Every structure is written in C-alpha cells, then in structure tokens.
Amino acid sequence: MLVVQKFGGSSVADTDRIKRVAQRIIETRNAGNDVVVVVSAMGDTTDDLIALARQVTDDPPPREMDMLLSTGEQVSIALVAMALIAAGCPAVSLTGAQAGIYTNGIYAKARIVRVEATRVKQALREGKVVVVAGFQGVDGAQEINTLGRGGSDTTAVALAAALRADLCEIYTDVEGVFTADPRVVPDARQLTEISFDEMLELASLGAVVLHPRAVELGKLYNVPLVVRSSFNNKPGTLIREVSDVEKPAVVSGIAHDSNVAKIGLFDVLDQPGIAATIFSALAAEHIDVDMIVQGAMRDGRNDIAFTVKRNDLRKALDVIATIKDKVGAKGYTFDEDLAKVSIVGAGMVSHPGVAAKMFDALARAGINIEMISTSEIKVSCIIRAERVADAVRVLHAAFNLSQNG
Ligand code: ADP
Ligand code: ASP
Ligand code: MG
C-alpha cells in the first residue's frame, strides 16, 4: 500500500514528539507500506511568525508574508527527515516546490492547481520515506504561495490523489471528528464515519479539524480519508462517500466559526447591477463573502449586509470605501465581534422544523440571532462572538448529539 500521513502542528510541537512521529512512520513502513509524509509547522510557529511580521509592519506585503510563513513547515520537514534517518529509515525532505505542488498565485489563500509528483515517485522508488512541507506551493512565476490556515491537510490530500495513494491519514490532537469541537463541548461524541458532503459542510462552516479544500479534493478524487490522534492508536474517523440507502442523521454536528465580521451598506440604489458592483469589487480582491442579506426596499433604496472573515475586514472596508458612491450608498457600518454557529445534517432536508428548533434553543439561552442562512444540509446563525461557546453547547444538547445517533 501507499499511505500518505499528515501530522499537524501539535503532533510535531517539539523534538520528542517529532521522534515519536518518526517511530509511527517507521512502523507503517515496516508493515510493508510506502509512506509519504506531510507536516505542518511546529506548534504555534505560524502564529509566532505572523506576530513577528506585525512587529515590523502593520501591513506586510502578501508576497513577503508567504515567504515568511512557508519557513515554518521547512523547519519541520528537515527535523522529521533527520529523525527518520537517525532511526535508520531512509528519508528525504522536500519543500512544496520540490515536491511539485503548483498553486494559482494567490498569496495567503492559494489553491493547488497541479501536482507533478515525479520527484516524490522517484524518491519512493529509491526506498525513501518522502517528507513534504504542507501549506505551501509554488506558482508559475516560481513565487511561494501558502494555502490558507490549516492548509497542510490539503497538501496531504492533493498528494494522495496525485499518487493514487490507498489511504490518507490526518494525524492531529483529537481522536477524530466529533459532533462538535470537543474543546467547546466536553461530551461531544466521536463519529466513526461521516460522509464527504457533511464533512465538507462542517469544515466550511468552521470545524478546523480538516481544511475544507482537503475534503473537497478527497471527494473529487475519491481519496479514503481518516482523521485520528497522533497520541494513541485508536482508529479515528473515516470520511467516505455514503451510499444513499442509509438514513442520514437529521443533525450530525455543530460547527462554529469565531472569525466573522459584518459590513452593512445603507440605502443603496434599488436597481440592476448594484449587488454585482459590490460583490465583483470584493471578489477582485479575493475576499470571500459568506452571508448576504438584502433588506426590504423602501423609497427606491435597499440596505445590504454581508459577512466576511474578520481578517479580511480591513481589505473589504477599503473596497467598500472606493465603491460606495458608485452604488449610491448613504453610508456603511461594520461589526467585527461576530461568530457563526451552524447545525449540519444530510437528513435535515426531509425534516421540517429543524431550523425552528435551532432558533428556539438559541432564544431560550437568550442568544440573539443577527443573520440566518440555510441550505438543504445546514442552518447557520450569526450571533455575538462572546456567546458562541454557549450557543454550540446549547445546540449540541437541544439536538441530543451526545447520544448515539
Ligand atoms: P492540526 O494542527 O493537527 O492541523 P487543528 O488545530 O488544525 O490541528 O485541528 C484540530 C482541532 O480541531 C482540534 O483540536 C479541535 O479543537 C478542533 N475541532 C473543531 N471542530 C472539531 C470537530 N467537529 N471534531 C474534532 N475536532 C474539532
Ligand atoms: N502551519 C499552517 C497553519 O498553522 C498550516 C497548517 O497547520 O495546516 O495554519
Ligand atoms: Mg489543521
């Protein structure tokens, strides 16, 4: 078998852990497998590097930021390869560029467009364990791009797809995917398996245990994906395509995202092209817009509010300042202390009343809902950031998720 194993920051946080990771890799190899390893930066290295940049400037150029952040993973690949070699296992470390991970040139949130795995395959043929830096790639101009926070998962799945690996294991600091973040809900239940679609929804809605793009690629290329702990040998959670004969859970999990800001524009003109102008301008700056609410029209004028990631707020406000006159807005506001809490479940579509139950549970806890968005498989509410942990716990209890589903 060919196995891709990805180890997150906490799994390689110090040199003892790196040695333990090396032992696990060697066990996998001794069991007769070829192993490709993807690693993240050690512990909080990425956060520390961001803080370092902020000490130099408030507005680091995106290119230099990616140059800086990509160094974190370069430290860990070298140390993991050294630990393997010291334990008698042939190994070689490769940066994203050396491993043939090609990206689309968007700094800080690049997408992998192509994997040219010839060098990885060659090293495997030479009997080596290949240790690849996660979270980074290189664009057509040889510039280093990073994939967005949590992006090492995506490197692992993209490599697994390109190599047609038999399995991609994501080793982290929890035992698998739970019905909610186990750090927020202590009695969250671990799922033995979950469908790609539900996992994609949870990840996109803020469950950081997997990077959304990793789940998307897993589904697209049918990569068997397992999330498990690097601290024990428990089997973890299998993410897979579910056959439609099975009855999906009404609500299978709660996700939350504390990285939310809202911008509201007042009294924009009510005519064709206004929304297009606003959201094209934001898209041109690669700002992801999440929820959009347009209020009822009065006197030929509308209010439009939308949410973005908090770390995109500054950029988004700059964009709005440049187009506000063009759309006839009389003013705009922003709010950066928001969060999103969501219920996810493939069975929701056939169960009316699920959203009402969510709103009722939040109301009973005195949590005000500022915006709502729904799809067949989820309901999301924007609330004050300071209530998000309460909201997750209240919803987890309301939908009885601690009980076996
Ligand atoms: P790594 O550094 O290994 O990539 P991350 O911090 O990115 O680790 O992801 C693991 C974390 O994801 C866990 O520590 C947990 O707090 C969080 N998490 C959020 N939602 C979930 C969930 N539904 N199931 C499991 N973990 C979750
Ligand atoms: N080191 C990067 C981060 O902290 C990538 C990752 O860990 O997946 O976001
Ligand atoms: Mg992660």
Short mmCIF file of N, CA and C and ligand atoms in Angstrom, two decimals, residues 6-11 40-41 43 149-153 170-184 188-191 199 202 206-211 227-228 230 237 253-256, ligand 1:
data_model
loop_
_atom_site.label_atom_id
_atom_site.label_comp_id
_atom_site.label_asym_id
_atom_site.label_seq_id
_atom_site.Cartn_x
_atom_site.Cartn_y
_atom_site.Cartn_z
N LYS A 6 -0.36 12.73 7.35
CA LYS A 6 -0.14 14.16 7.62
C LYS A 6 -0.13 14.39 9.13
N PHE A 7 0.88 15.10 9.60
CA PHE A 7 0.99 15.40 11.03
C PHE A 7 0.85 16.90 11.25
N GLY A 8 -0.12 17.28 12.07
CA GLY A 8 -0.39 18.69 12.33
C GLY A 8 0.60 19.28 13.32
N GLY A 9 0.48 20.58 13.53
CA GLY A 9 1.41 21.33 14.37
C GLY A 9 1.62 20.76 15.76
N SER A 10 0.54 20.35 16.42
CA SER A 10 0.70 19.85 17.79
C SER A 10 1.40 18.49 17.79
N SER A 11 1.30 17.75 16.69
CA SER A 11 1.94 16.43 16.62
C SER A 11 3.45 16.52 16.43
N SER A 40 3.07 19.93 9.18
CA SER A 40 2.82 21.36 9.43
C SER A 40 4.00 21.93 10.19
N ALA A 41 3.93 23.22 10.41
CA ALA A 41 4.95 23.89 11.23
C ALA A 41 4.79 23.45 12.69
N GLY A 43 4.09 23.29 16.44
CA GLY A 43 3.28 24.00 17.44
C GLY A 43 2.64 25.27 16.90
N ARG A 149 -4.80 29.15 6.39
CA ARG A 149 -4.60 28.47 7.66
C ARG A 149 -5.21 27.07 7.62
N GLY A 150 -4.48 26.12 8.11
CA GLY A 150 -4.95 24.74 8.10
C GLY A 150 -4.68 24.02 6.79
N GLY A 151 -3.96 24.68 5.88
CA GLY A 151 -3.82 24.17 4.51
C GLY A 151 -2.95 22.93 4.34
N SER A 152 -2.23 22.52 5.37
CA SER A 152 -1.42 21.31 5.22
C SER A 152 -2.27 20.07 4.94
N ASP A 153 -3.50 20.07 5.47
CA ASP A 153 -4.41 18.95 5.18
C ASP A 153 -4.60 18.82 3.67
N ILE A 170 -4.89 11.74 8.48
CA ILE A 170 -4.64 13.07 9.05
C ILE A 170 -4.47 12.88 10.56
N TYR A 171 -3.23 12.99 11.03
CA TYR A 171 -2.97 12.83 12.46
C TYR A 171 -3.03 14.19 13.15
N THR A 172 -3.83 14.25 14.23
CA THR A 172 -4.00 15.53 14.90
C THR A 172 -4.06 15.34 16.41
N ASP A 173 -4.55 16.38 17.14
CA ASP A 173 -4.54 16.31 18.60
C ASP A 173 -5.89 15.91 19.18
N VAL A 174 -6.82 15.47 18.34
CA VAL A 174 -8.08 14.87 18.83
C VAL A 174 -8.22 13.50 18.16
N GLU A 175 -9.14 12.67 18.71
CA GLU A 175 -9.18 11.28 18.24
C GLU A 175 -9.98 11.08 16.95
N GLY A 176 -10.54 12.15 16.43
CA GLY A 176 -11.29 12.02 15.19
C GLY A 176 -12.18 13.23 15.02
N VAL A 177 -13.21 13.05 14.20
CA VAL A 177 -14.20 14.12 14.00
C VAL A 177 -15.31 13.88 15.01
N PHE A 178 -15.68 14.93 15.73
CA PHE A 178 -16.70 14.84 16.76
C PHE A 178 -17.95 15.61 16.33
N THR A 179 -19.04 15.39 17.11
CA THR A 179 -20.31 16.07 16.82
C THR A 179 -20.21 17.59 17.02
N ALA A 180 -19.18 18.04 17.71
CA ALA A 180 -18.86 19.48 17.85
C ALA A 180 -17.41 19.54 18.29
N ASP A 181 -16.83 20.72 18.29
CA ASP A 181 -15.45 20.85 18.75
C ASP A 181 -15.34 20.33 20.19
N PRO A 182 -14.59 19.26 20.41
CA PRO A 182 -14.52 18.68 21.76
C PRO A 182 -13.92 19.64 22.80
N ARG A 183 -13.23 20.66 22.34
CA ARG A 183 -12.72 21.65 23.30
C ARG A 183 -13.82 22.55 23.82
N VAL A 184 -14.91 22.66 23.05
CA VAL A 184 -16.02 23.51 23.45
C VAL A 184 -17.11 22.68 24.13
N ALA A 188 -19.03 15.97 23.57
CA ALA A 188 -19.21 15.72 22.13
C ALA A 188 -18.86 14.26 21.85
N ARG A 189 -19.54 13.67 20.88
CA ARG A 189 -19.36 12.25 20.58
C ARG A 189 -18.51 12.11 19.32
N GLN A 190 -17.59 11.16 19.36
CA GLN A 190 -16.78 10.93 18.16
C GLN A 190 -17.58 10.14 17.13
N LEU A 191 -17.47 10.54 15.87
CA LEU A 191 -18.17 9.84 14.80
C LEU A 191 -17.23 8.76 14.25
N MET A 199 -18.93 16.38 5.99
CA MET A 199 -17.64 16.85 6.47
C MET A 199 -17.27 18.16 5.79
N LEU A 202 -19.25 20.86 7.48
CA LEU A 202 -18.70 21.18 8.81
C LEU A 202 -17.41 21.98 8.68
N GLY A 206 -16.48 26.07 9.70
CA GLY A 206 -15.57 26.45 10.78
C GLY A 206 -14.93 25.33 11.57
N ALA A 207 -15.32 24.07 11.34
CA ALA A 207 -14.69 22.96 12.09
C ALA A 207 -13.26 22.78 11.56
N VAL A 208 -12.28 23.31 12.29
CA VAL A 208 -10.91 23.38 11.76
C VAL A 208 -10.19 22.04 11.71
N VAL A 209 -10.85 20.98 12.17
CA VAL A 209 -10.18 19.68 12.19
C VAL A 209 -9.74 19.25 10.79
N LEU A 210 -10.44 19.71 9.76
CA LEU A 210 -9.99 19.48 8.37
C LEU A 210 -10.16 20.76 7.57
N HIS A 211 -9.19 21.02 6.70
CA HIS A 211 -9.27 22.18 5.81
C HIS A 211 -10.33 21.88 4.74
N VAL A 227 -9.24 10.67 9.93
CA VAL A 227 -8.73 11.62 10.92
C VAL A 227 -8.50 10.86 12.21
N ARG A 228 -7.29 10.92 12.77
CA ARG A 228 -7.02 10.18 14.01
C ARG A 228 -5.96 10.87 14.85
N SER A 230 -2.51 11.51 16.91
CA SER A 230 -1.11 11.11 16.81
C SER A 230 -0.59 10.66 18.17
N THR A 237 -11.75 8.60 12.70
CA THR A 237 -13.00 8.78 11.95
C THR A 237 -12.71 8.63 10.46
N GLY A 253 -23.89 17.27 13.29
CA GLY A 253 -22.86 18.01 14.02
C GLY A 253 -23.14 19.49 14.09
N ILE A 254 -22.40 20.14 14.99
CA ILE A 254 -22.49 21.59 15.16
C ILE A 254 -21.11 22.17 14.82
N ALA A 255 -21.08 23.19 13.99
CA ALA A 255 -19.79 23.85 13.70
C ALA A 255 -19.88 25.30 14.15
N HIS A 256 -18.74 25.85 14.49
CA HIS A 256 -18.74 27.27 14.82
C HIS A 256 -17.50 27.93 14.23
P1 ADP B 1 -3.60 20.29 13.40
O1 ADP B 1 -2.56 21.23 13.87
O2 ADP B 1 -3.32 18.87 13.72
O3 ADP B 1 -3.97 20.50 11.96
P2 ADP B 1 -6.01 21.73 14.14
O4 ADP B 1 -5.96 22.59 15.35
O5 ADP B 1 -5.95 22.38 12.82
O6 ADP B 1 -4.89 20.61 14.30
O7 ADP B 1 -7.34 20.84 14.17
C1 ADP B 1 -7.64 20.06 15.31
C2 ADP B 1 -8.62 20.81 16.20
O8 ADP B 1 -9.88 20.93 15.54
C3 ADP B 1 -8.99 20.12 17.49
O9 ADP B 1 -8.05 20.38 18.49
C4 ADP B 1 -10.37 20.68 17.81
O10 ADP B 1 -10.31 21.68 18.81
C5 ADP B 1 -10.82 21.33 16.51
N1 ADP B 1 -12.16 20.93 16.08
C6 ADP B 1 -13.14 21.78 15.68
N2 ADP B 1 -14.25 21.13 15.37
C7 ADP B 1 -14.00 19.82 15.55
C8 ADP B 1 -14.77 18.63 15.37
N3 ADP B 1 -16.03 18.67 14.94
N4 ADP B 1 -14.19 17.44 15.65
C9 ADP B 1 -12.91 17.39 16.08
N5 ADP B 1 -12.13 18.47 16.28
C10 ADP B 1 -12.66 19.68 16.01
#
